[in-house]
Amino acid sequence: MENKEPTQERWVFGGVRVHQNKRVHYWLSPNGEGRYFKAAGSYAVGAVYNARVTRDDDGGTYLHGRPGYTGDRSEDEELRDQLSAKTRAAELQLGLDARERAAKREDPVELAIKRLEYLTASMHPSSRTAFATYVAVRLARAWK
């Protein structure tokens, strides 16, 4: 990309999305192209913002800084409704994903193993093999 000066455009904030398993912001450019950018800042879905952007010859669009609120909103009510609905769906998915990660962290077997790891790490290296053997024997006895 050659060194171009950013231009100011009026973009519509499209809300939150899940892209490549990450929370991103979705923006609509003046020509209706949707773009994903790293989530930063707090914006109103369907509102219009002044965005400083550059475009390269390969179709890449780069957002410079944080877009500034114009006080306007998209005049397309149906578009605003769709963007809002998609944002709610993405927020629910992100919340569900976070709860699943928390549930995995709270798995009883994983918690027990983490506790054993902690205990093992605090031992003198010469005692670790004996401790691991002790744990294995205790587990084997439980199979009877």
PDB file of C-alpha atoms in Angstrom:
ATOM      1  CA  MET A   1       0.000   0.000   0.000  1.00  0.00           C
ATOM      2  CA  GLU A   2       1.423   3.358  -0.939  1.00  0.00           C
ATOM      3  CA  ASN A   3       1.405   6.034   1.737  1.00  0.00           C
ATOM      4  CA  LYS A   4      -2.091   7.533   1.384  1.00  0.00           C
ATOM      5  CA  GLU A   5      -3.686  10.131   3.607  1.00  0.00           C
ATOM      6  CA  PRO A   6      -6.798   8.923   5.427  1.00  0.00           C
ATOM      7  CA  THR A   7     -10.098  10.260   4.137  1.00  0.00           C
ATOM      8  CA  GLN A   8     -13.185  10.877   6.209  1.00  0.00           C
ATOM      9  CA  GLU A   9     -16.301   8.862   5.419  1.00  0.00           C
ATOM     10  CA  ARG A  10     -19.686   8.447   7.075  1.00  0.00           C
ATOM     11  CA  TRP A  11     -20.010   4.879   8.277  1.00  0.00           C
ATOM     12  CA  VAL A  12     -22.876   3.108  10.040  1.00  0.00           C
ATOM     13  CA  PHE A  13     -22.020   1.074  13.111  1.00  0.00           C
ATOM     14  CA  GLY A  14     -23.341  -2.431  12.512  1.00  0.00           C
ATOM     15  CA  GLY A  15     -22.806  -3.758  16.025  1.00  0.00           C
ATOM     16  CA  VAL A  16     -20.996  -6.693  17.526  1.00  0.00           C
ATOM     17  CA  ARG A  17     -20.247  -9.864  15.594  1.00  0.00           C
ATOM     18  CA  VAL A  18     -18.360 -13.108  16.123  1.00  0.00           C
ATOM     19  CA  HIS A  19     -15.631 -13.436  13.504  1.00  0.00           C
ATOM     20  CA  GLN A  20     -13.011 -16.202  13.701  1.00  0.00           C
ATOM     21  CA  ASN A  21     -14.253 -16.954  17.248  1.00  0.00           C
ATOM     22  CA  LYS A  22     -13.541 -13.398  18.413  1.00  0.00           C
ATOM     23  CA  ARG A  23     -15.651 -10.377  19.315  1.00  0.00           C
ATOM     24  CA  VAL A  24     -15.383  -7.773  16.560  1.00  0.00           C
ATOM     25  CA  HIS A  25     -17.179  -4.626  15.496  1.00  0.00           C
ATOM     26  CA  TYR A  26     -19.007  -4.587  12.203  1.00  0.00           C
ATOM     27  CA  TRP A  27     -19.108  -1.349  10.205  1.00  0.00           C
ATOM     28  CA  LEU A  28     -20.894  -0.460   6.987  1.00  0.00           C
ATOM     29  CA  SER A  29     -19.066   1.839   4.597  1.00  0.00           C
ATOM     30  CA  PRO A  30     -20.932   4.431   2.480  1.00  0.00           C
ATOM     31  CA  ASN A  31     -21.167   1.957  -0.417  1.00  0.00           C
ATOM     32  CA  GLY A  32     -22.738  -0.684   1.862  1.00  0.00           C
ATOM     33  CA  GLU A  33     -19.654  -2.867   2.254  1.00  0.00           C
ATOM     34  CA  GLY A  34     -19.452  -4.575   5.626  1.00  0.00           C
ATOM     35  CA  ARG A  35     -16.096  -4.603   7.382  1.00  0.00           C
ATOM     36  CA  TYR A  36     -14.906  -6.260  10.588  1.00  0.00           C
ATOM     37  CA  PHE A  37     -12.553  -4.406  12.905  1.00  0.00           C
ATOM     38  CA  LYS A  38     -11.120  -5.151  16.310  1.00  0.00           C
ATOM     39  CA  ALA A  39     -13.711  -4.303  18.963  1.00  0.00           C
ATOM     40  CA  ALA A  40     -12.701  -1.041  20.618  1.00  0.00           C
ATOM     41  CA  GLY A  41     -14.942   1.632  22.048  1.00  0.00           C
ATOM     42  CA  SER A  42     -18.685   1.810  22.567  1.00  0.00           C
ATOM     43  CA  TYR A  43     -20.996   2.730  19.723  1.00  0.00           C
ATOM     44  CA  ALA A  44     -24.730   2.809  18.983  1.00  0.00           C
ATOM     45  CA  VAL A  45     -26.013   0.225  16.512  1.00  0.00           C
ATOM     46  CA  GLY A  46     -27.415   1.913  13.412  1.00  0.00           C
ATOM     47  CA  ALA A  47     -25.825   5.270  14.232  1.00  0.00           C
ATOM     48  CA  VAL A  48     -23.655   7.169  11.765  1.00  0.00           C
ATOM     49  CA  TYR A  49     -20.022   7.951  12.566  1.00  0.00           C
ATOM     50  CA  ASN A  50     -17.236   9.873  10.856  1.00  0.00           C
ATOM     51  CA  ALA A  51     -14.499   7.340  10.159  1.00  0.00           C
ATOM     52  CA  ARG A  52     -10.987   8.088   8.930  1.00  0.00           C
ATOM     53  CA  VAL A  53     -10.005   5.349   6.485  1.00  0.00           C
ATOM     54  CA  THR A  54      -7.517   4.430   3.821  1.00  0.00           C
ATOM     55  CA  ARG A  55      -7.967   1.808   1.136  1.00  0.00           C
ATOM     56  CA  ASP A  56      -5.272  -0.118  -0.651  1.00  0.00           C
ATOM     57  CA  ASP A  57      -5.268  -1.379  -4.218  1.00  0.00           C
ATOM     58  CA  ASP A  58      -6.000  -4.949  -3.063  1.00  0.00           C
ATOM     59  CA  GLY A  59      -9.348  -3.991  -1.510  1.00  0.00           C
ATOM     60  CA  GLY A  60      -8.086  -3.655   2.061  1.00  0.00           C
ATOM     61  CA  THR A  61      -9.700  -0.984   4.204  1.00  0.00           C
ATOM     62  CA  TYR A  62      -7.921   0.445   7.223  1.00  0.00           C
ATOM     63  CA  LEU A  63      -9.636   2.351   9.997  1.00  0.00           C
ATOM     64  CA  HIS A  64      -7.560   5.057  11.698  1.00  0.00           C
ATOM     65  CA  GLY A  65      -8.444   5.921  15.259  1.00  0.00           C
ATOM     66  CA  ARG A  66     -11.954   5.714  16.644  1.00  0.00           C
ATOM     67  CA  PRO A  67     -14.893   6.927  14.583  1.00  0.00           C
ATOM     68  CA  GLY A  68     -16.668  10.027  15.903  1.00  0.00           C
ATOM     69  CA  TYR A  69     -20.424  10.158  16.443  1.00  0.00           C
ATOM     70  CA  THR A  70     -22.241  12.495  14.044  1.00  0.00           C
ATOM     71  CA  GLY A  71     -25.542  12.644  15.927  1.00  0.00           C
ATOM     72  CA  ASP A  72     -27.269  10.937  12.997  1.00  0.00           C
ATOM     73  CA  ARG A  73     -28.572   7.447  12.507  1.00  0.00           C
ATOM     74  CA  SER A  74     -29.119   5.400   9.391  1.00  0.00           C
ATOM     75  CA  GLU A  75     -32.352   6.384   7.715  1.00  0.00           C
ATOM     76  CA  ASP A  76     -32.959   2.757   6.729  1.00  0.00           C
ATOM     77  CA  GLU A  77     -35.106   1.455   9.598  1.00  0.00           C
ATOM     78  CA  GLU A  78     -35.098  -2.115   8.272  1.00  0.00           C
ATOM     79  CA  LEU A  79     -31.286  -2.067   8.167  1.00  0.00           C
ATOM     80  CA  ARG A  80     -31.134  -0.796  11.759  1.00  0.00           C
ATOM     81  CA  ASP A  81     -33.492  -3.584  12.853  1.00  0.00           C
ATOM     82  CA  GLN A  82     -31.388  -6.250  11.105  1.00  0.00           C
ATOM     83  CA  LEU A  83     -28.140  -4.898  12.548  1.00  0.00           C
ATOM     84  CA  SER A  84     -29.621  -4.820  16.031  1.00  0.00           C
ATOM     85  CA  ALA A  85     -30.949  -8.384  15.766  1.00  0.00           C
ATOM     86  CA  LYS A  86     -27.584  -9.673  14.522  1.00  0.00           C
ATOM     87  CA  THR A  87     -25.828  -7.851  17.353  1.00  0.00           C
ATOM     88  CA  ARG A  88     -28.099  -9.450  19.960  1.00  0.00           C
ATOM     89  CA  ALA A  89     -27.471 -12.880  18.441  1.00  0.00           C
ATOM     90  CA  ALA A  90     -23.692 -12.309  18.488  1.00  0.00           C
ATOM     91  CA  GLU A  91     -23.769 -11.094  22.102  1.00  0.00           C
ATOM     92  CA  LEU A  92     -25.724 -14.195  23.121  1.00  0.00           C
ATOM     93  CA  GLN A  93     -23.232 -16.433  21.311  1.00  0.00           C
ATOM     94  CA  LEU A  94     -20.281 -14.657  22.952  1.00  0.00           C
ATOM     95  CA  GLY A  95     -21.939 -15.043  26.361  1.00  0.00           C
ATOM     96  CA  LEU A  96     -22.612 -18.720  25.769  1.00  0.00           C
ATOM     97  CA  ASP A  97     -19.004 -19.254  24.663  1.00  0.00           C
ATOM     98  CA  ALA A  98     -17.759 -17.519  27.838  1.00  0.00           C
ATOM     99  CA  ARG A  99     -19.994 -19.679  30.042  1.00  0.00           C
ATOM    100  CA  GLU A 100     -18.737 -22.815  28.279  1.00  0.00           C
ATOM    101  CA  ARG A 101     -15.116 -21.794  28.892  1.00  0.00           C
ATOM    102  CA  ALA A 102     -15.963 -21.189  32.566  1.00  0.00           C
ATOM    103  CA  ALA A 103     -17.652 -24.595  32.807  1.00  0.00           C
ATOM    104  CA  LYS A 104     -14.561 -26.247  31.372  1.00  0.00           C
ATOM    105  CA  ARG A 105     -12.395 -24.488  33.959  1.00  0.00           C
ATOM    106  CA  GLU A 106     -14.709 -25.747  36.709  1.00  0.00           C
ATOM    107  CA  ASP A 107     -14.582 -29.383  35.564  1.00  0.00           C
ATOM    108  CA  PRO A 108     -14.055 -31.489  38.729  1.00  0.00           C
ATOM    109  CA  VAL A 109     -11.419 -33.718  37.145  1.00  0.00           C
ATOM    110  CA  GLU A 110      -9.471 -30.735  35.827  1.00  0.00           C
ATOM    111  CA  LEU A 111      -9.683 -29.025  39.223  1.00  0.00           C
ATOM    112  CA  ALA A 112      -8.411 -32.187  40.942  1.00  0.00           C
ATOM    113  CA  ILE A 113      -5.535 -32.494  38.479  1.00  0.00           C
ATOM    114  CA  LYS A 114      -4.627 -28.821  38.960  1.00  0.00           C
ATOM    115  CA  ARG A 115      -4.543 -29.388  42.724  1.00  0.00           C
ATOM    116  CA  LEU A 116      -2.262 -32.409  42.266  1.00  0.00           C
ATOM    117  CA  GLU A 117      -0.027 -30.357  39.948  1.00  0.00           C
ATOM    118  CA  TYR A 118       0.210 -27.655  42.597  1.00  0.00           C
ATOM    119  CA  LEU A 119       1.091 -30.202  45.297  1.00  0.00           C
ATOM    120  CA  THR A 120       3.654 -31.905  43.059  1.00  0.00           C
ATOM    121  CA  ALA A 121       5.320 -28.603  42.136  1.00  0.00           C
ATOM    122  CA  SER A 122       5.793 -27.771  45.821  1.00  0.00           C
ATOM    123  CA  MET A 123       7.651 -31.047  46.486  1.00  0.00           C
ATOM    124  CA  HIS A 124      11.330 -31.773  46.324  1.00  0.00           C
ATOM    125  CA  PRO A 125      12.085 -33.412  42.952  1.00  0.00           C
ATOM    126  CA  SER A 126      13.140 -36.649  44.604  1.00  0.00           C
ATOM    127  CA  SER A 127       9.670 -36.987  46.203  1.00  0.00           C
ATOM    128  CA  ARG A 128       7.636 -36.420  43.042  1.00  0.00           C
ATOM    129  CA  THR A 129       7.921 -39.957  41.674  1.00  0.00           C
ATOM    130  CA  ALA A 130       6.835 -41.435  45.001  1.00  0.00           C
ATOM    131  CA  PHE A 131       3.896 -39.045  45.161  1.00  0.00           C
ATOM    132  CA  ALA A 132       2.828 -39.861  41.569  1.00  0.00           C
ATOM    133  CA  THR A 133       3.026 -43.570  42.408  1.00  0.00           C
ATOM    134  CA  TYR A 134       0.931 -43.006  45.536  1.00  0.00           C
ATOM    135  CA  VAL A 135      -1.763 -41.209  43.500  1.00  0.00           C
ATOM    136  CA  ALA A 136      -1.749 -43.934  40.823  1.00  0.00           C
ATOM    137  CA  VAL A 137      -2.113 -46.689  43.439  1.00  0.00           C
ATOM    138  CA  ARG A 138      -5.000 -44.852  45.113  1.00  0.00           C
ATOM    139  CA  LEU A 139      -6.769 -44.487  41.764  1.00  0.00           C
ATOM    140  CA  ALA A 140      -6.156 -48.136  40.884  1.00  0.00           C
ATOM    141  CA  ARG A 141      -7.652 -49.254  44.223  1.00  0.00           C
ATOM    142  CA  ALA A 142     -10.827 -47.312  43.408  1.00  0.00           C
ATOM    143  CA  TRP A 143     -11.422 -49.559  40.373  1.00  0.00           C
ATOM    144  CA  LYS A 144     -12.067 -52.619  42.531  1.00  0.00           C
TER     145      LYS A 144
END
